[in-house]
XYZ file of C-alpha atoms in Angstrom:
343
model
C 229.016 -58.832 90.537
C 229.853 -62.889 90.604
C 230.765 -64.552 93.208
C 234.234 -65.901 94.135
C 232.970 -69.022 93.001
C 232.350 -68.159 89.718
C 235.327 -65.519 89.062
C 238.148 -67.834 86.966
C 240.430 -69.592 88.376
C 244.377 -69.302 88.590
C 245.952 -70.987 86.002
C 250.117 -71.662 84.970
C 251.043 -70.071 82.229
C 254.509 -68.562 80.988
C 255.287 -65.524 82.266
C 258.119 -63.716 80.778
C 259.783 -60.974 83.456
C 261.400 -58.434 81.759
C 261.706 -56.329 84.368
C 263.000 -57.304 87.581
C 260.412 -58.468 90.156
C 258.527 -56.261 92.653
C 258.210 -56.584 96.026
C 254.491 -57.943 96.796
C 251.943 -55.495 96.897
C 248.470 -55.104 98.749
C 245.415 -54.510 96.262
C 244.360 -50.997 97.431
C 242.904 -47.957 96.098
C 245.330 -46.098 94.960
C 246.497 -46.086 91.089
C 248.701 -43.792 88.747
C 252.663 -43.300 88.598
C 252.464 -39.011 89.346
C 255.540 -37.402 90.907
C 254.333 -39.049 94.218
C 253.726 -42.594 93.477
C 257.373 -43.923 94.852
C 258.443 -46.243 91.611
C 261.846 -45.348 92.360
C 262.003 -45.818 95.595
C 260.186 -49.030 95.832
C 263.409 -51.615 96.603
C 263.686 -54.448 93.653
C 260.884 -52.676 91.874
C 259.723 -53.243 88.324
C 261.952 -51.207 85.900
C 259.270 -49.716 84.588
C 257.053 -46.409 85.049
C 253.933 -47.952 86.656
C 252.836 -47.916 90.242
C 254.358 -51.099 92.300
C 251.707 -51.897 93.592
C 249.826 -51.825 90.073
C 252.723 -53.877 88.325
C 252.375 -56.743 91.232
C 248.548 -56.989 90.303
C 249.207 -57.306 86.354
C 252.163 -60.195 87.428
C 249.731 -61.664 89.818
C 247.043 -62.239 86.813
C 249.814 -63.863 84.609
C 250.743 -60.383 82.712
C 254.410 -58.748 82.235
C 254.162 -55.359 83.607
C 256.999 -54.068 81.628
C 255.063 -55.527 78.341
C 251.966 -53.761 79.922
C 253.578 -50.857 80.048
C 255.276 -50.552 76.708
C 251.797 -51.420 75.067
C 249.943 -48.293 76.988
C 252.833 -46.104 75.398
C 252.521 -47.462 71.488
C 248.399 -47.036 72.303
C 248.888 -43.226 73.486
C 251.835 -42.220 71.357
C 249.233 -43.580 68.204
C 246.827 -41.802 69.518
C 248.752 -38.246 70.099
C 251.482 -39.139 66.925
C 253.855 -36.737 68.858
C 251.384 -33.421 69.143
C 248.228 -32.786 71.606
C 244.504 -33.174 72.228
C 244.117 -30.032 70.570
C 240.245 -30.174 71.685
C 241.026 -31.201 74.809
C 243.303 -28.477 75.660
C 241.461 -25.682 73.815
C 238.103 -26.583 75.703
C 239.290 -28.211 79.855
C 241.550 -25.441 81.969
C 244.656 -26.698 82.839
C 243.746 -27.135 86.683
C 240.672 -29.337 86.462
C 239.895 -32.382 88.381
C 237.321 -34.854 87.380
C 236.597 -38.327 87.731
C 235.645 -40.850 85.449
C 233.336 -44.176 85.781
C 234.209 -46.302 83.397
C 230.312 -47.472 82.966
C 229.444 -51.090 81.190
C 226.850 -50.305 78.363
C 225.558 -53.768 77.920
C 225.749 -56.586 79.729
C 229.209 -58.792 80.085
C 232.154 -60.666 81.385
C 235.245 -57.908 82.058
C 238.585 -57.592 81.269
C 241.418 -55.570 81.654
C 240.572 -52.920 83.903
C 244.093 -52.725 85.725
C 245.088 -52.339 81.617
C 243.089 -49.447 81.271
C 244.685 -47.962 84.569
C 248.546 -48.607 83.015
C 246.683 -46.926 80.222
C 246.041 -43.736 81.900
C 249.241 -43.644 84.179
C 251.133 -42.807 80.659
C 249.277 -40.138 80.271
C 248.887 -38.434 83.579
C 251.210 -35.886 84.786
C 249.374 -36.081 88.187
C 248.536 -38.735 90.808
C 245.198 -40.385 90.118
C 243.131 -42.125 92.417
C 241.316 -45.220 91.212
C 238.067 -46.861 92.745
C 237.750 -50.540 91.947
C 234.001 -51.514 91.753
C 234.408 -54.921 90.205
C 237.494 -57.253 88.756
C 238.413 -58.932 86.028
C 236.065 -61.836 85.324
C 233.158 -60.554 87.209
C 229.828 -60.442 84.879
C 228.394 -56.993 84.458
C 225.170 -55.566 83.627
C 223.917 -52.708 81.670
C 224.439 -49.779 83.764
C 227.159 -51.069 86.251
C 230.234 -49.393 87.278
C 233.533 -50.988 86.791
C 236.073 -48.285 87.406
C 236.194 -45.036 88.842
C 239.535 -42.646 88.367
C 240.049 -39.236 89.542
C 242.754 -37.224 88.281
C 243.203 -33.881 86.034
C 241.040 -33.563 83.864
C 243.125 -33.148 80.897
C 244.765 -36.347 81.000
C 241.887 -38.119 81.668
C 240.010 -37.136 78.440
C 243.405 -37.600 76.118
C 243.655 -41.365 77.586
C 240.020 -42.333 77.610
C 239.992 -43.727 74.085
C 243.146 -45.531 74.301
C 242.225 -46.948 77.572
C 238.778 -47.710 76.459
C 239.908 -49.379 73.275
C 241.904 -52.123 75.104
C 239.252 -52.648 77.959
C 236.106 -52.598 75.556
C 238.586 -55.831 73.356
C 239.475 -57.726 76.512
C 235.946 -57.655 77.851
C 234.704 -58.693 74.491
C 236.737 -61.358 74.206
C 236.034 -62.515 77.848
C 232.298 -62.634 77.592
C 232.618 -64.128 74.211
C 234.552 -66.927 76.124
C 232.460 -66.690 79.192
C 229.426 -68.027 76.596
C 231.196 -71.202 75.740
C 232.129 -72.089 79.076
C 228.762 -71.561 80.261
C 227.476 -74.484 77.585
C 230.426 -76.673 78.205
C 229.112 -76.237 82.713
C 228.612 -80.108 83.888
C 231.488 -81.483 80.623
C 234.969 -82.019 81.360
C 235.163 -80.508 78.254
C 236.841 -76.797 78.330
C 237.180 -74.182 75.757
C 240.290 -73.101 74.354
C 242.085 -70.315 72.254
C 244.560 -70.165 69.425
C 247.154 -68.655 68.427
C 244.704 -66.529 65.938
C 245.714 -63.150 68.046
C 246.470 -59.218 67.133
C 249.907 -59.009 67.039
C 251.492 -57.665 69.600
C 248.356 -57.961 71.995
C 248.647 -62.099 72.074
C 249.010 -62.423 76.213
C 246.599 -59.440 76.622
C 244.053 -61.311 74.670
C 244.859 -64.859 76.126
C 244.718 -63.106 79.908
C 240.896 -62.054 78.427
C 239.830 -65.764 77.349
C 241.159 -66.922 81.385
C 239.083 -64.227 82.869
C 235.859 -65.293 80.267
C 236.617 -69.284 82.389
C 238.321 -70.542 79.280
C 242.195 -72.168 79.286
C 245.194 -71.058 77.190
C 246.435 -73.245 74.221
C 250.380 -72.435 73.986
C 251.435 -68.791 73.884
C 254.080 -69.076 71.689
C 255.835 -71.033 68.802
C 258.363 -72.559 71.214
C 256.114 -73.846 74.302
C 254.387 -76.344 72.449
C 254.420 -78.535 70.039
C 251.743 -78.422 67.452
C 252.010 -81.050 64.116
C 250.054 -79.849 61.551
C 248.666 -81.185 57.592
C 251.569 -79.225 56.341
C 253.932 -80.488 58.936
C 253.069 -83.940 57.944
C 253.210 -83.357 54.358
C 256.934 -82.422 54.377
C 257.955 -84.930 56.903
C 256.125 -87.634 54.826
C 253.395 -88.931 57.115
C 251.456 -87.749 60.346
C 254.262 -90.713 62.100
C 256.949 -89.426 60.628
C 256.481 -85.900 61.531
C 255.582 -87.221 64.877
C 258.957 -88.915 65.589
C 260.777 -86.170 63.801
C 260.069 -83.682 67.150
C 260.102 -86.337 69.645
C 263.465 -87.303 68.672
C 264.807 -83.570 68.170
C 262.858 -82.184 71.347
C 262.491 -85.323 73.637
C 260.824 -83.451 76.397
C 258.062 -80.706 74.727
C 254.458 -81.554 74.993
C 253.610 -83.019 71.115
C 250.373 -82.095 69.962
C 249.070 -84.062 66.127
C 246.231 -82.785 64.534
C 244.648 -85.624 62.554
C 241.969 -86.066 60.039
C 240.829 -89.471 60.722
C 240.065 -92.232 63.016
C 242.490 -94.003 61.366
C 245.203 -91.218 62.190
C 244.372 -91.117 65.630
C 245.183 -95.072 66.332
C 248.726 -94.057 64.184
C 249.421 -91.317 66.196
C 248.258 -92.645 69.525
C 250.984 -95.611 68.590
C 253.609 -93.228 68.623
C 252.958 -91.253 71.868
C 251.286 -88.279 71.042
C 250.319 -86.577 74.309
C 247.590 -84.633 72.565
C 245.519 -85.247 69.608
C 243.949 -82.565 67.586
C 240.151 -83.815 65.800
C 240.196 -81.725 62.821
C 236.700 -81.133 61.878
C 235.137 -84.331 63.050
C 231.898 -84.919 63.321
C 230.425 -85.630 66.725
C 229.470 -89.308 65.819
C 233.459 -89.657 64.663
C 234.195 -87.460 67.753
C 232.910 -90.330 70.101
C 234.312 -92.982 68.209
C 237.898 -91.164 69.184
C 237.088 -90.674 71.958
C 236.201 -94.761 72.790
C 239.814 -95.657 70.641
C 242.542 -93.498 73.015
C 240.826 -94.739 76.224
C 242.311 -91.968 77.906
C 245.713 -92.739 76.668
C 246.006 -88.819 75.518
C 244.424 -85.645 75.878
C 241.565 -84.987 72.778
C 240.637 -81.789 71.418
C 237.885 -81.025 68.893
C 238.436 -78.120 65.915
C 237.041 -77.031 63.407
C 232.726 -76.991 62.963
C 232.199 -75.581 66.073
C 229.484 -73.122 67.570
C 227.615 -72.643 70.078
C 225.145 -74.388 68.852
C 227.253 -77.492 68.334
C 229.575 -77.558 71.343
C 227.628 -79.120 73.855
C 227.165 -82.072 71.618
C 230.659 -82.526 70.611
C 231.950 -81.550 75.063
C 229.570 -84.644 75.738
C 231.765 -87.164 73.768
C 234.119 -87.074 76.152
C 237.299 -84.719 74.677
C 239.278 -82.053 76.659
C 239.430 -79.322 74.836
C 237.214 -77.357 71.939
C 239.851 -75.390 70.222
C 237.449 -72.007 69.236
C 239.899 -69.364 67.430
C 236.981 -67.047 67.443
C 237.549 -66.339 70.551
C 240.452 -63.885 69.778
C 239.955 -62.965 66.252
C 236.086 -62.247 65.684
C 234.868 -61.334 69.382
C 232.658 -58.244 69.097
C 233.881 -55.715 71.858
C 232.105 -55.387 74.849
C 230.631 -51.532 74.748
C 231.759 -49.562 77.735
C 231.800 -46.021 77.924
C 233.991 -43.069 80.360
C 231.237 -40.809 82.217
C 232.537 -37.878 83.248
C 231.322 -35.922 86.427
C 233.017 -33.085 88.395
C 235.399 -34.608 91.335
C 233.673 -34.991 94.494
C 230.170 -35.011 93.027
């Protein structure tokens, strides 16, 4: 398990409350939303099915529990398409009780377990109780723990896979993330996402790349301002384009992607706040890097690996813009073992 030290650290990003907010919430031990759980009786409490004290966590790490929520139903309601786990229900008696680690395969950065929990709450028609071995952003090894739920046995079978699927693609995106900010350690250089997501899953997967210890770019179309070669080629010039969304949104963050050295002194004129290095070589990196002064934020995209980011994070830029990150992260392999409750 890491150390506080080394779990990620709170960032701002936008949060948008659908529901209306809960009351704060101690971190405890108990999980699920059965008849018991007190969702509608919790005063200003999400309007949503999950546990209160479950929805503050996911609002605490920057998630919308409603959007939480409605994502666990689309995962089970795929997963069932409106009949049953015939095997499950021809093969576990109705009464059983089990629990279920949640067991890390391989080695790995986590993320998502209070996901995998909403998960699960959809499905149960009991109260579960949860045991919380590690959190989100803790490293793992082969072997380790992560999550321990008790509840019927039934339910916990039909929402393994669903539960698993989202947990196995967080965590895989967070150690994939974890990697690069371990190579960037000692830079002021820090690694950052895209908007290269699975639709519908975009904060999920931007919540993984914060618990991996990298930063979000903008989370939606509207946040940010991003200028791109196409962008400048029907406003007529990177300048143009430029001025164009200063003048029509005076007070968004403008972000230019360039090509050239020669861009960034035009754009850097103008009073971009961020400058994008579109597949620059390190040496071109540096020379950047030397020409804004510190006049704007610099980020580096495009040609970069692993193998290559330390070189271009010691030039001096911000950010390394890695869209891998969300769209070609191998999953992290976890696995539910089942045991008898109790045992």
């Amino acid at each position: 398990m890491s150390t506080p030290e080394e779990r990620p650290r709170p960032v701002d990003v936008p949060l948008i409350q659908i529901g209306t907010p809960a009351q704060a919430a101690t971190q405890d031990a108990a999980g699920g939303c059965g008849d018991g759980c007190g969702c509608s009786d919790a005063e200003e409490a999400y309007e949503c099915g999950l546990d209160p004290g479950l929805a503050r966590i996911l609002a605490d790490q920057g998630l919308d529990p409603v959007q939480v929520e409605d994502i666990a139903h689309l995962a089970i309601g795929e997963d069932l398409d409106g009949g049953l786990d015939v095997t499950t229900v021809a093969t576990v008696p109705q009464d059983a009780v089990a629990t279920g680690d949640f067991t890390a395969r391989e080695a790995g950065t986590v993320a998502g377990l209070q996901i995998a929990e909403a998960v699960l709450s959809i499905v149960c028609t009991d109260e579960f109780e949860v045991e919380r071995h590690v959190q989100d952003g803790d490293r793992v090894e082969a072997g380790q723990k992560l999550l321990s739920v008790t509840t019927n046995t039934r339910d916990l079978l039909t929402g393994e896979r669903s539960a698993l699927n989202i947990l196995c693609r967080l965590s895989g995106i967070a150690t994939a993330t974890r990697a690069w900010a371990d190579v960037l350690e000692g830079t002021k250089a820090q690694v950052r996402d895209t908007r290269k997501t699975t639709p519908g899953l975009r904060a999920l997967e931007k919540y993984a790349v914060r618990c991996g210890g990298g930063v979000n770019h903008r989370m939606s179309l509207c946040d940010a301002a991003l200028v791109k070669d196409n962008h400048v080629v029907a406003a007529g010039g990177v300048a143009q384009a430029f001025k164009a969304v200063r003048g029509r949104f005076p007070d968004l963050a403008i972000e230019v992607e360039v090509d050239t050295v020669g861009q960034v002194r035009e754009v850097l004129d103008a009073g971009a706040d961020l400058i994008l290095l579109d597949n620059f070589s390190p040496a071109d990196t540096a020379e950047a890097v030397v020409t804004v002064a510190g006049r704007a934020a610099l980020e580096s995209s495009g040609r970069l690996t692993l193998d290559t980011a330390r070189a271009y994070a010691e030039t001096g830029v911000d950010y390394l813009a890695v869209g891998a990150l969300t769209h070609s992260s191998p999953i992290l392999d976890i696995g539910l073992d089942l045991r008898e409750a109790g045992v």
